Amino acid sequence: MKRNILLFFILLLTENLLASDFIPKDSTKSVKIKEIIVTASPKESKHFRQLPVTVSTISQHEMQAYQINSLKSMNGIVPNLFIPDYGSKLTSAIYIRGVGSRINTPSVGLYVDDIPYIDKSAFDFNFSDIENIEVLRGPQSTLYGRNAMGGLIKLHTKSPFAYQGTDLKLSAGTYNSYSASLTHYHRVNDKFAFSTGGFYEKSGGFFENTYLNKKADPLSSGGGRIRSIWLPKDNLKLDLNVSYEYSDQGGYPYAIYDNSTGKIGDVSTNRESKYYRGLLNAGLNISYQARNYIMTAATGFQNLKDRMYMDQDFTAKDYYSITQKQKQNTISEEITFRSFENERYEWTCGAFGFYQSQKTNSPVYFEKDGISMIQSSMDAAMAGLPMTVKLTDASMPVYGNYNTPSLGAALFHQSTYNDFLIKGLSATVGLRLDYEKLKITHSTNATMNAVMTMRGKTTDASRVVDIHGKVDDDYLQLLPKFALKYDFPNNKTGNVYASVSRGFRSGGYNFQMFADLAQAQLMGSSSTALTDEDVAKAITYKPEYTWNYEVGTHLSLLNNKLIADVAAFYMDTKDQQVVRFADSGLGRMTVNAGHSASLGAETSIRATITSAFSLNAAYGYTHATFKDYVSNQKNQAGELVSVNYNGNYIPMVPQNTFSLGAEYGFSFSNSLISRLTFNAQYNGAGKIYWTENNDVAQKFYGILNGKIGVTMKKVQFDLWARNMLDESYATFGFVSSGKTFMQKGKPIQAGIDLRYRF
């Protein structure tokens, strides 16, 4: 059987090598050649709005109008999408329709120029060369696999065949914010084009650390991108894209929240929290068009090296600190075959594989006040006994080294039969076989130096902990999809659709929990070594599964002057992965809730009122609650008690997302100013619960942004403002060691952009 499958793929790769069908030079656009539509997507032959899927598309013009310069600036613009801007570039939590992830594996996938970004540590990067964005909501697992159960974000960079010349952009704003980018696009001939450019950005920081009397969150980042496209034959295209970015960032400006007054205090930590990251991405896309199919091969490589330093108690006391260093190398390969559009039977099939090596060095330090806290606990436990034990170290490190490689492979197929039963009705059936293997090789060690005094005699009471071993797991999943779509007559006004799809997010390991295990061993009365089974039980969390049921419509009315998308959904999720802080406060952990459900609706509208005036609006509603989630937690007395969260809202999920925007433009002839535009955009989200207890929340809030653009031939000036009403809100909250912490949203900002094209 395996030999037959391999032979089938070899035949597909070698068939019709001398075919002369044309591949368009500009792969970012749809070009109609002999009734064939060739698009940039290797898996979809139609535009997403012609498919049974809920999608939001954001053009380059809209990115500028909405001031989108990273994933974290998309909140509200896309219905039911929430990406809180907190922590650092390492923290890229994305939530769609009640499904999301703060740590570990993502639940929303990211593709850049059809290359997957496997780890969300790389999701937050500079958008200086991004041309457009597509956000697919709901599970996309059949075609895109693991960790796309909440949805998929696709980014596309500018093609050097479509853009020519040099683009210079300079920006300056409040809070000592500056940025510059320079990119050159050059078409050498009809066969070869390339682009090259770089950027630099700097921010003085928004939040003051009152203890250290300095900004907590300054940022300095720079990098560049090289892209080249070669068309050696009319039916063959090679597209190479390489980028690098380095970031030096202060981060984690968390402050204590007063539950009685509802006020967020000042950032006040005795140690600086910082994050450094070097990120290299490389992708090679090969497209080949034969007589009966299109083949694409996408090869990706990513190297990520970062360092995080965090004051982990987030206070002016010196309890805990952590240093985490990661080294990641990821390689992926995806080969896809698909039919042309406008066939009665359309199909897509392919194979995908990836391997990721990751090494993490993550020591946790018990500092001076942490040692004193442990000492106090020991003194209380030995009260009345004829002996004392005194710790002798001023700082106690718990060293941890973890090697966590993972690999995955998949086969997928999707078929669409058009004019099924009646004209205009299409039926889609898809299936993916997904395999993933995870492994952790761990080594944790710590020494607690102490002396014991008993009847006037002092002896050494030091203890040493060494926890090491291996744990591995693998998963095999079938991920089906079923959909029906009806195109209105002549496909002039749109379509309606219904779909059922399954999503899957892989399990993994909470390696930050090793500090807890080491502490328990150091403080415990038994020196018995932990077995691999003990460790696996403590650190492993299970995969997450969901079934998504959806109905929707895409409408184009009034000669395309009114574009509307409406959808309703129900997601039934088992073993939902929920992030919480460990009882000790020494790190975050992922646990599994038994059962949760999310239901809601979303709509987006774009209206062209006149040639000069346009409106856009988006609204999303999500009701996401736990149906079966009972957990054990320690109370204030240190006792383990059962807590029932059934009926509570899922944390980090806004119940409402909302946006309303307008643009008005004036064009002038025979004038120095050729165009003047005014943009205003209001984006809102809430209510958002930060904990499973639903005792800490952010009510609905809104951010008003605005921009005035002036175009003079090749020069464009933009005067912009963000959070114009200086709305005060929390962008993130959590509970650790019995205290509630929050990070404030960024205050009002203003600045000017200068763009020059030559």
Short mmCIF file of N, CA and C in Angstrom, two decimals, residues 277-344:
data_model
loop_
_atom_site.label_atom_id
_atom_site.label_comp_id
_atom_site.label_asym_id
_atom_site.label_seq_id
_atom_site.Cartn_x
_atom_site.Cartn_y
_atom_site.Cartn_z
N ARG A 277 15.34 38.50 21.31
CA ARG A 277 15.02 37.44 20.35
C ARG A 277 15.68 37.71 19.01
N GLY A 278 16.30 36.67 18.46
CA GLY A 278 16.77 36.67 17.09
C GLY A 278 15.93 35.68 16.31
N LEU A 279 15.35 36.11 15.18
CA LEU A 279 14.41 35.27 14.44
C LEU A 279 14.77 35.26 12.96
N LEU A 280 15.10 34.10 12.46
CA LEU A 280 15.41 33.91 11.04
C LEU A 280 14.34 33.04 10.41
N ASN A 281 13.76 33.50 9.30
CA ASN A 281 12.79 32.71 8.55
C ASN A 281 13.21 32.63 7.10
N ALA A 282 13.10 31.44 6.54
CA ALA A 282 13.42 31.24 5.13
C ALA A 282 12.37 30.31 4.53
N GLY A 283 11.92 30.65 3.33
CA GLY A 283 10.93 29.82 2.66
C GLY A 283 11.17 29.76 1.17
N LEU A 284 11.01 28.59 0.60
CA LEU A 284 11.12 28.41 -0.84
C LEU A 284 9.83 27.78 -1.34
N ASN A 285 9.12 28.51 -2.21
CA ASN A 285 7.90 28.00 -2.83
C ASN A 285 8.16 27.69 -4.29
N ILE A 286 7.87 26.47 -4.68
CA ILE A 286 8.00 26.04 -6.07
C ILE A 286 6.61 25.72 -6.60
N SER A 287 6.24 26.37 -7.70
CA SER A 287 4.93 26.14 -8.31
C SER A 287 5.12 25.61 -9.73
N TYR A 288 4.41 24.55 -10.03
CA TYR A 288 4.49 23.95 -11.36
C TYR A 288 3.08 23.68 -11.87
N GLN A 289 2.80 24.12 -13.07
CA GLN A 289 1.48 23.94 -13.66
C GLN A 289 1.56 22.95 -14.81
N ALA A 290 0.87 21.83 -14.64
CA ALA A 290 0.77 20.84 -15.70
C ALA A 290 -0.55 21.02 -16.44
N ARG A 291 -0.85 20.09 -17.32
CA ARG A 291 -2.08 20.24 -18.11
C ARG A 291 -3.34 20.06 -17.26
N ASN A 292 -3.24 19.22 -16.22
CA ASN A 292 -4.44 18.85 -15.49
C ASN A 292 -4.41 19.20 -14.01
N TYR A 293 -3.32 19.77 -13.54
CA TYR A 293 -3.24 20.08 -12.12
C TYR A 293 -2.15 21.13 -11.90
N ILE A 294 -2.13 21.67 -10.68
CA ILE A 294 -1.09 22.58 -10.23
C ILE A 294 -0.41 21.95 -9.02
N MET A 295 0.90 21.89 -9.06
CA MET A 295 1.67 21.36 -7.95
C MET A 295 2.46 22.48 -7.30
N THR A 296 2.46 22.51 -5.95
CA THR A 296 3.30 23.45 -5.21
C THR A 296 4.08 22.68 -4.15
N ALA A 297 5.29 23.10 -3.93
CA ALA A 297 6.13 22.55 -2.87
C ALA A 297 6.64 23.72 -2.04
N ALA A 298 6.33 23.72 -0.76
CA ALA A 298 6.72 24.80 0.14
C ALA A 298 7.66 24.27 1.20
N THR A 299 8.89 24.76 1.19
CA THR A 299 9.91 24.35 2.14
C THR A 299 10.20 25.51 3.08
N GLY A 300 10.09 25.29 4.37
CA GLY A 300 10.31 26.35 5.34
C GLY A 300 11.38 26.00 6.35
N PHE A 301 12.12 27.02 6.77
CA PHE A 301 13.10 26.85 7.84
C PHE A 301 13.01 28.05 8.76
N GLN A 302 13.07 27.79 10.06
CA GLN A 302 13.01 28.85 11.05
C GLN A 302 14.02 28.58 12.16
N ASN A 303 14.78 29.61 12.48
CA ASN A 303 15.71 29.55 13.60
C ASN A 303 15.34 30.66 14.57
N LEU A 304 15.08 30.29 15.81
CA LEU A 304 14.72 31.24 16.85
C LEU A 304 15.64 31.04 18.04
N LYS A 305 16.23 32.12 18.49
CA LYS A 305 17.08 32.10 19.68
C LYS A 305 16.67 33.26 20.55
N ASP A 306 16.24 32.98 21.78
CA ASP A 306 15.78 34.07 22.63
C ASP A 306 16.23 33.89 24.07
N ARG A 307 16.09 34.98 24.83
CA ARG A 307 16.40 35.00 26.26
C ARG A 307 15.35 35.85 26.97
N MET A 308 14.85 35.33 28.07
CA MET A 308 13.87 36.06 28.86
C MET A 308 14.35 36.13 30.30
N TYR A 309 14.32 37.34 30.87
CA TYR A 309 14.64 37.56 32.27
C TYR A 309 13.39 38.18 32.92
N MET A 310 12.89 37.54 33.97
CA MET A 310 11.63 37.99 34.55
C MET A 310 11.71 38.02 36.06
N ASP A 311 11.25 39.13 36.64
CA ASP A 311 11.00 39.21 38.07
C ASP A 311 9.67 38.51 38.30
N GLN A 312 9.72 37.25 38.73
CA GLN A 312 8.53 36.42 38.65
C GLN A 312 7.54 36.64 39.78
N ASP A 313 7.90 37.39 40.80
CA ASP A 313 6.89 37.74 41.81
C ASP A 313 6.21 39.06 41.48
N PHE A 314 6.74 39.81 40.49
CA PHE A 314 6.13 41.04 39.96
C PHE A 314 5.93 42.11 41.04
N THR A 315 6.74 42.10 42.08
CA THR A 315 6.63 43.08 43.16
C THR A 315 8.01 43.65 43.47
N ALA A 316 8.04 44.62 44.38
CA ALA A 316 9.31 45.20 44.82
C ALA A 316 10.06 44.27 45.76
N LYS A 317 9.41 43.23 46.27
CA LYS A 317 10.08 42.22 47.07
C LYS A 317 10.93 41.33 46.17
N ASP A 318 11.87 40.62 46.79
CA ASP A 318 12.80 39.80 46.02
C ASP A 318 12.54 38.32 46.32
N TYR A 319 11.39 37.83 45.80
CA TYR A 319 11.02 36.44 46.05
C TYR A 319 11.61 35.49 45.02
N TYR A 320 11.19 35.65 43.76
CA TYR A 320 11.59 34.72 42.70
C TYR A 320 12.04 35.49 41.47
N SER A 321 12.90 34.88 40.70
CA SER A 321 13.22 35.38 39.37
C SER A 321 13.47 34.17 38.48
N ILE A 322 13.36 34.38 37.17
CA ILE A 322 13.56 33.29 36.23
C ILE A 322 14.36 33.79 35.04
N THR A 323 15.22 32.94 34.55
CA THR A 323 15.96 33.19 33.32
C THR A 323 15.64 32.04 32.37
N GLN A 324 15.12 32.36 31.21
CA GLN A 324 14.77 31.31 30.24
C GLN A 324 15.44 31.59 28.91
N LYS A 325 16.14 30.60 28.39
CA LYS A 325 16.79 30.70 27.09
C LYS A 325 16.29 29.57 26.21
N GLN A 326 15.91 29.92 24.99
CA GLN A 326 15.42 28.92 24.04
C GLN A 326 16.26 28.93 22.76
N LYS A 327 16.42 27.77 22.20
CA LYS A 327 17.00 27.62 20.87
C LYS A 327 16.10 26.69 20.08
N GLN A 328 15.54 27.21 18.99
CA GLN A 328 14.63 26.42 18.16
C GLN A 328 15.13 26.38 16.73
N ASN A 329 15.00 25.21 16.13
CA ASN A 329 15.21 25.06 14.69
C ASN A 329 14.04 24.24 14.15
N THR A 330 13.37 24.78 13.16
CA THR A 330 12.19 24.11 12.60
C THR A 330 12.33 24.02 11.10
N ILE A 331 12.05 22.85 10.57
CA ILE A 331 12.01 22.67 9.12
C ILE A 331 10.68 22.02 8.76
N SER A 332 10.07 22.52 7.70
CA SER A 332 8.78 21.98 7.27
C SER A 332 8.78 21.80 5.76
N GLU A 333 7.97 20.86 5.31
CA GLU A 333 7.83 20.59 3.88
C GLU A 333 6.38 20.24 3.61
N GLU A 334 5.82 20.88 2.59
CA GLU A 334 4.44 20.61 2.21
C GLU A 334 4.36 20.54 0.69
N ILE A 335 3.84 19.44 0.19
CA ILE A 335 3.64 19.25 -1.25
C ILE A 335 2.14 19.13 -1.50
N THR A 336 1.63 19.97 -2.38
CA THR A 336 0.20 20.03 -2.62
C THR A 336 -0.09 19.94 -4.11
N PHE A 337 -1.11 19.19 -4.44
CA PHE A 337 -1.62 19.10 -5.81
C PHE A 337 -3.09 19.53 -5.78
N ARG A 338 -3.49 20.31 -6.77
CA ARG A 338 -4.90 20.68 -6.85
C ARG A 338 -5.31 20.84 -8.30
N SER A 339 -6.61 20.71 -8.48
CA SER A 339 -7.18 20.88 -9.81
C SER A 339 -7.38 22.36 -10.11
N PHE A 340 -7.76 22.64 -11.35
CA PHE A 340 -8.08 24.00 -11.73
C PHE A 340 -9.51 24.33 -11.29
N GLU A 341 -9.81 25.63 -11.33
CA GLU A 341 -11.15 26.08 -11.00
C GLU A 341 -12.06 25.86 -12.21
N ASN A 342 -13.35 26.00 -11.95
CA ASN A 342 -14.39 25.92 -12.98
C ASN A 342 -14.55 24.51 -13.54
N GLU A 343 -14.01 23.55 -12.85
CA GLU A 343 -14.30 22.16 -13.17
C GLU A 343 -15.48 21.72 -12.30
N ARG A 344 -16.24 20.79 -12.82
CA ARG A 344 -17.37 20.32 -12.00
C ARG A 344 -16.85 19.58 -10.76
#
